[in-house]
PDB file of N, CA and C in Angstrom:
ATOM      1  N   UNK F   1      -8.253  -6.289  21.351  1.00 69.00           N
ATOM      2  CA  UNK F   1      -7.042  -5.514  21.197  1.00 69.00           C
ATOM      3  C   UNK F   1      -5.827  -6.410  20.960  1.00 69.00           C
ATOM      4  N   UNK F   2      -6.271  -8.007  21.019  1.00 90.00           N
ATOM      5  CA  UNK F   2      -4.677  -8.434  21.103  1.00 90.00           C
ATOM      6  C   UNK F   2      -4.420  -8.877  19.259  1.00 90.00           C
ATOM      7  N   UNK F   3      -5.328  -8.829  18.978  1.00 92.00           N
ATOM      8  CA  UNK F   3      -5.038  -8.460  17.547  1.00 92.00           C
ATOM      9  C   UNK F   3      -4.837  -7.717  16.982  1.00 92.00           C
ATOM     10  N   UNK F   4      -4.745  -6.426  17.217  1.00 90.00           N
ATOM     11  CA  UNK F   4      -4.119  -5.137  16.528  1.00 90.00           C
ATOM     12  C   UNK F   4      -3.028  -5.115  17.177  1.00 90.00           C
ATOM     13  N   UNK F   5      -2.307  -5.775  18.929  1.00 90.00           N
ATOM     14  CA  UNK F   5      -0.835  -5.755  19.092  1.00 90.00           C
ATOM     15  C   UNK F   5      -0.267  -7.143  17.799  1.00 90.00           C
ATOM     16  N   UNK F   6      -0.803  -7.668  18.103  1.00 86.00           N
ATOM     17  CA  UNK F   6       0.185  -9.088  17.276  1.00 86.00           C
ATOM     18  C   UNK F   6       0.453  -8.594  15.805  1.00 86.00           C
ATOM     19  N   UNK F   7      -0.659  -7.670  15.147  1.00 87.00           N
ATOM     20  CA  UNK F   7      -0.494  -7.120  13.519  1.00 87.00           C
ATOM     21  C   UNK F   7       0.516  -5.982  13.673  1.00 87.00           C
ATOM     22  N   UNK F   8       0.222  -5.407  14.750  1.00 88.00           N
ATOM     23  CA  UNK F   8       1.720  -4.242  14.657  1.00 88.00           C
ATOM     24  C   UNK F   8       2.907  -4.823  15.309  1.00 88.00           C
ATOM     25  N   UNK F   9       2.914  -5.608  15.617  1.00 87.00           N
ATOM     26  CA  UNK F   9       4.495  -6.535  16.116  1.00 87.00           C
ATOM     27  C   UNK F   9       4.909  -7.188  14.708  1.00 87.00           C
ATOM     28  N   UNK F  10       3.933  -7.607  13.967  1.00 84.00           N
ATOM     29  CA  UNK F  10       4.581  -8.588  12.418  1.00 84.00           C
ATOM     30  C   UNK F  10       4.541  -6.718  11.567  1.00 84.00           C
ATOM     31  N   UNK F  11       4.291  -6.398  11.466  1.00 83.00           N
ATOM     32  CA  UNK F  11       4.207  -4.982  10.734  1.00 83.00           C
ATOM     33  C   UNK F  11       5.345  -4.358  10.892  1.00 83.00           C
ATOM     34  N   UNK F  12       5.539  -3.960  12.726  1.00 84.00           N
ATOM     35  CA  UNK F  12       7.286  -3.764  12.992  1.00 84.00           C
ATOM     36  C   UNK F  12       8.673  -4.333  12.560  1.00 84.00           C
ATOM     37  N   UNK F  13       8.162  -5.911  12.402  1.00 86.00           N
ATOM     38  CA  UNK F  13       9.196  -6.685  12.095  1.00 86.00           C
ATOM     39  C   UNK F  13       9.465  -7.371  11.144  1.00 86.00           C
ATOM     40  N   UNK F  14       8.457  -8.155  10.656  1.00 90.00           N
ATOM     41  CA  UNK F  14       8.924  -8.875   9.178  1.00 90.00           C
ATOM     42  C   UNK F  14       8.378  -8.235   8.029  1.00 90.00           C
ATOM     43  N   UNK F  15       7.109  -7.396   8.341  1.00 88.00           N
ATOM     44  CA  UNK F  15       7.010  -6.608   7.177  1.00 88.00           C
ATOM     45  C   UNK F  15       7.836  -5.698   6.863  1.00 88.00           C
ATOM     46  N   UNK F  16       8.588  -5.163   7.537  1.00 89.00           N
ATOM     47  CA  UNK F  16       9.328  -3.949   7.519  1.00 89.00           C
ATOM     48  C   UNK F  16      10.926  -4.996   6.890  1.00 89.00           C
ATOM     49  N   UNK F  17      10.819  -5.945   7.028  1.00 92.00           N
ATOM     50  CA  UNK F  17      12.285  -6.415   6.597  1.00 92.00           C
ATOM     51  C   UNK F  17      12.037  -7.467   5.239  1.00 92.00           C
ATOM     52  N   UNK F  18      10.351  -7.685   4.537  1.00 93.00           N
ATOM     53  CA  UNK F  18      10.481  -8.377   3.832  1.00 93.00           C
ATOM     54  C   UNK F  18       9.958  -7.387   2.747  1.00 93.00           C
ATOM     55  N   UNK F  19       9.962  -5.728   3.191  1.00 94.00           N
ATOM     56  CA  UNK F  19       9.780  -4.482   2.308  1.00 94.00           C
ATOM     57  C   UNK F  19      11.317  -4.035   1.943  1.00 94.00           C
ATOM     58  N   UNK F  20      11.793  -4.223   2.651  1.00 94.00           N
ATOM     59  CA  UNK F  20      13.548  -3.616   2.401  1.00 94.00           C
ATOM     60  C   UNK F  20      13.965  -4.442   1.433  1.00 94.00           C
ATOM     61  N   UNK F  21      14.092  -6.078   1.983  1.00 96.00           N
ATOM     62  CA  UNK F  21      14.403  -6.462   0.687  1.00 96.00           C
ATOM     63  C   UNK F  21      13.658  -6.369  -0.484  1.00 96.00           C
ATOM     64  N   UNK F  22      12.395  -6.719  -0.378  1.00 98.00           N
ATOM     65  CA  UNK F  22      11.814  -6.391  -2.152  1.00 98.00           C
ATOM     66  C   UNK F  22      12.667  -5.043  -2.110  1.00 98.00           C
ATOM     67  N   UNK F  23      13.128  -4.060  -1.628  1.00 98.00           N
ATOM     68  CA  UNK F  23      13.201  -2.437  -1.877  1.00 98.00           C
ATOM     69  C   UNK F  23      14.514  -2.612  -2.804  1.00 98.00           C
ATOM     70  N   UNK F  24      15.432  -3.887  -1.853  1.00 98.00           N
ATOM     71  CA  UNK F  24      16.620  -3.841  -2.322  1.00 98.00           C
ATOM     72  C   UNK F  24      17.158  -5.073  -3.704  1.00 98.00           C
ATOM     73  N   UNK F  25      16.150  -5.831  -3.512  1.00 96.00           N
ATOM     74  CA  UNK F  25      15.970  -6.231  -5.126  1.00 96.00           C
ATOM     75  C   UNK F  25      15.852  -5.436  -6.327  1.00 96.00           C
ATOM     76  N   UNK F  26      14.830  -4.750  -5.870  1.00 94.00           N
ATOM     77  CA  UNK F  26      14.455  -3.693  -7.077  1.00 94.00           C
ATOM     78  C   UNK F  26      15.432  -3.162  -7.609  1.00 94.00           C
ATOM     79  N   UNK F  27      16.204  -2.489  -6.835  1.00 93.00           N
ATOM     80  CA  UNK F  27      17.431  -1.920  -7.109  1.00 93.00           C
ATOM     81  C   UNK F  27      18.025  -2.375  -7.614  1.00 93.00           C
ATOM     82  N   UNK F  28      18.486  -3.498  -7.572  1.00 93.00           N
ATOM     83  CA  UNK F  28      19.741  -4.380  -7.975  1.00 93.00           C
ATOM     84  C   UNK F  28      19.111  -4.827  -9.438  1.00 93.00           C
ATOM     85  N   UNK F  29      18.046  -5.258  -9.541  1.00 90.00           N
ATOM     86  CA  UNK F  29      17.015  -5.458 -10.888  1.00 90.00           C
ATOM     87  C   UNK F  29      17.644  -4.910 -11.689  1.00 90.00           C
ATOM     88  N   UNK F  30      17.263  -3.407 -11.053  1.00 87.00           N
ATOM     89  CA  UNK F  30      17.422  -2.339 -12.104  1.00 87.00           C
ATOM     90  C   UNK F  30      18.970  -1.808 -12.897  1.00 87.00           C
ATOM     91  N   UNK F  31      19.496  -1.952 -12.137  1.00 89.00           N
ATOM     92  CA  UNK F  31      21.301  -1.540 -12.217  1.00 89.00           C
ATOM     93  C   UNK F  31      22.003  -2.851 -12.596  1.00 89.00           C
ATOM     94  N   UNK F  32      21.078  -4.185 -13.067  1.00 89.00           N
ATOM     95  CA  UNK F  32      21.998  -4.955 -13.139  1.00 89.00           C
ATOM     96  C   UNK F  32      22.761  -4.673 -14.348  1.00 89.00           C
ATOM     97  N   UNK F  33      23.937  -5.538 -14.443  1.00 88.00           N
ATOM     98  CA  UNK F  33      24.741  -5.151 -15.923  1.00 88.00           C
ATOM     99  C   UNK F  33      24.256  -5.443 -17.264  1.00 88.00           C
ATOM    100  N   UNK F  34      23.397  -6.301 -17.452  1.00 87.00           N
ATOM    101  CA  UNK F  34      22.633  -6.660 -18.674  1.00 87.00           C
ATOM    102  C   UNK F  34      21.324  -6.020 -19.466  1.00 87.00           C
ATOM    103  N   UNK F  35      20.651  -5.028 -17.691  1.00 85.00           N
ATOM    104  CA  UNK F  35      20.202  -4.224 -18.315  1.00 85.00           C
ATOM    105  C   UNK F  35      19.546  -2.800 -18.994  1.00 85.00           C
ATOM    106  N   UNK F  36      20.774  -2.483 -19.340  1.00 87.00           N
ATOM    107  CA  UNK F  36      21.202  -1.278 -20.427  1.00 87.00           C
ATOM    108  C   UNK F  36      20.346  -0.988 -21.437  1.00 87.00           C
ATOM    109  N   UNK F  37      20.192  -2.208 -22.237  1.00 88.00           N
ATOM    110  CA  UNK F  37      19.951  -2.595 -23.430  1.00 88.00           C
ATOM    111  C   UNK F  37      18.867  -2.205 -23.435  1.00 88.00           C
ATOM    112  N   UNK F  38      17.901  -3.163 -22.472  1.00 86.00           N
ATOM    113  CA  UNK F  38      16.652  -2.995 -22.702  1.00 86.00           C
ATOM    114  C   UNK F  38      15.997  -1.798 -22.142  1.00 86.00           C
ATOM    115  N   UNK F  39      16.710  -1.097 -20.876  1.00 85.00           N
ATOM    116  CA  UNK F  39      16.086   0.050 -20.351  1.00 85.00           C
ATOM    117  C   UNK F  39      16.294   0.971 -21.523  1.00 85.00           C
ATOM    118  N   UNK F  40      17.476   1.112 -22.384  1.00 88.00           N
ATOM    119  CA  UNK F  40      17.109   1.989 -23.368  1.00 88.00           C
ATOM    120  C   UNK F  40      16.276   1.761 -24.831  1.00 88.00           C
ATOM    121  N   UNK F  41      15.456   0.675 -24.876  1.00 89.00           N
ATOM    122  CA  UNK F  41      14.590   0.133 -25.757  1.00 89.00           C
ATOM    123  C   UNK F  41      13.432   1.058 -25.085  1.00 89.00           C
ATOM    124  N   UNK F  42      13.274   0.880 -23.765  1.00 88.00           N
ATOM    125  CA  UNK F  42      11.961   1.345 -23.124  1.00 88.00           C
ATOM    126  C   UNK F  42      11.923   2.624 -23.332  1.00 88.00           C
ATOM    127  N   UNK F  43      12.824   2.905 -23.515  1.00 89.00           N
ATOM    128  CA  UNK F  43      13.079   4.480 -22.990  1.00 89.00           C
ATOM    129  C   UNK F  43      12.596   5.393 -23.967  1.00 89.00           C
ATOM    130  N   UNK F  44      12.821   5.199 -25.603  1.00 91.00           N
ATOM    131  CA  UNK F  44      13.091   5.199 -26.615  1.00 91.00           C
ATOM    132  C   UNK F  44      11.536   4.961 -26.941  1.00 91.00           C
ATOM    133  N   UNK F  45      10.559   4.339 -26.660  1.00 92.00           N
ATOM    134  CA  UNK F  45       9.273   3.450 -27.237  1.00 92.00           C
ATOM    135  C   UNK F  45       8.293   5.028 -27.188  1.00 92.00           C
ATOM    136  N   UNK F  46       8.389   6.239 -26.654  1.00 91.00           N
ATOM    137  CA  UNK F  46       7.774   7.279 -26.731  1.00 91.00           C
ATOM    138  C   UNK F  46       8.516   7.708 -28.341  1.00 91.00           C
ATOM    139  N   UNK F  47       9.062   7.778 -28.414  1.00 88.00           N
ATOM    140  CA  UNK F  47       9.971   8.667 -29.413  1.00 88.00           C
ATOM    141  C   UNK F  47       9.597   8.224 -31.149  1.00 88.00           C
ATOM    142  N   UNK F  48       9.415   6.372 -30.854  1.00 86.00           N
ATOM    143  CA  UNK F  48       9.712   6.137 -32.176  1.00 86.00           C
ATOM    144  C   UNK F  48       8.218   6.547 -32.730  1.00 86.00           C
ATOM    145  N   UNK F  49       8.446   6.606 -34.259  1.00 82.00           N
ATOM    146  CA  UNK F  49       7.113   7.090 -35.205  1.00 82.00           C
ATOM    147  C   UNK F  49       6.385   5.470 -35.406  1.00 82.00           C
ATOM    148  N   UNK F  50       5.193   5.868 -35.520  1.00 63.00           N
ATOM    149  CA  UNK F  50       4.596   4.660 -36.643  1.00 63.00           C
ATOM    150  C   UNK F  50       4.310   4.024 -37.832  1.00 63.00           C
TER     151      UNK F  50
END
């Protein structure tokens, strides 16, 4: 059992804070100012003909 406390103590604590940040990277990724451009390239790649 003292291995399923020690995995839910790192689970409580650094996983849970090294998930927020990836969470809060992502975000920032996404909204950065440069890219506009390319999210509307992606966006667009259903639409165009061949």
């Amino acid at each position: 059992m003292e291995t399923y406390t020690a995995m839910r103590h790192f689970a409580d604590s650094w996983a849970l804070l090294a998930m927020t940040l990836f969470f809060v990277g992502v975000v920032l990724f996404t909204f950065r100012p440069g890219g506009k451009k390319s999210a509307e390239d992606a966006a667009s790649i259903p639409l165009k003909e061949d």
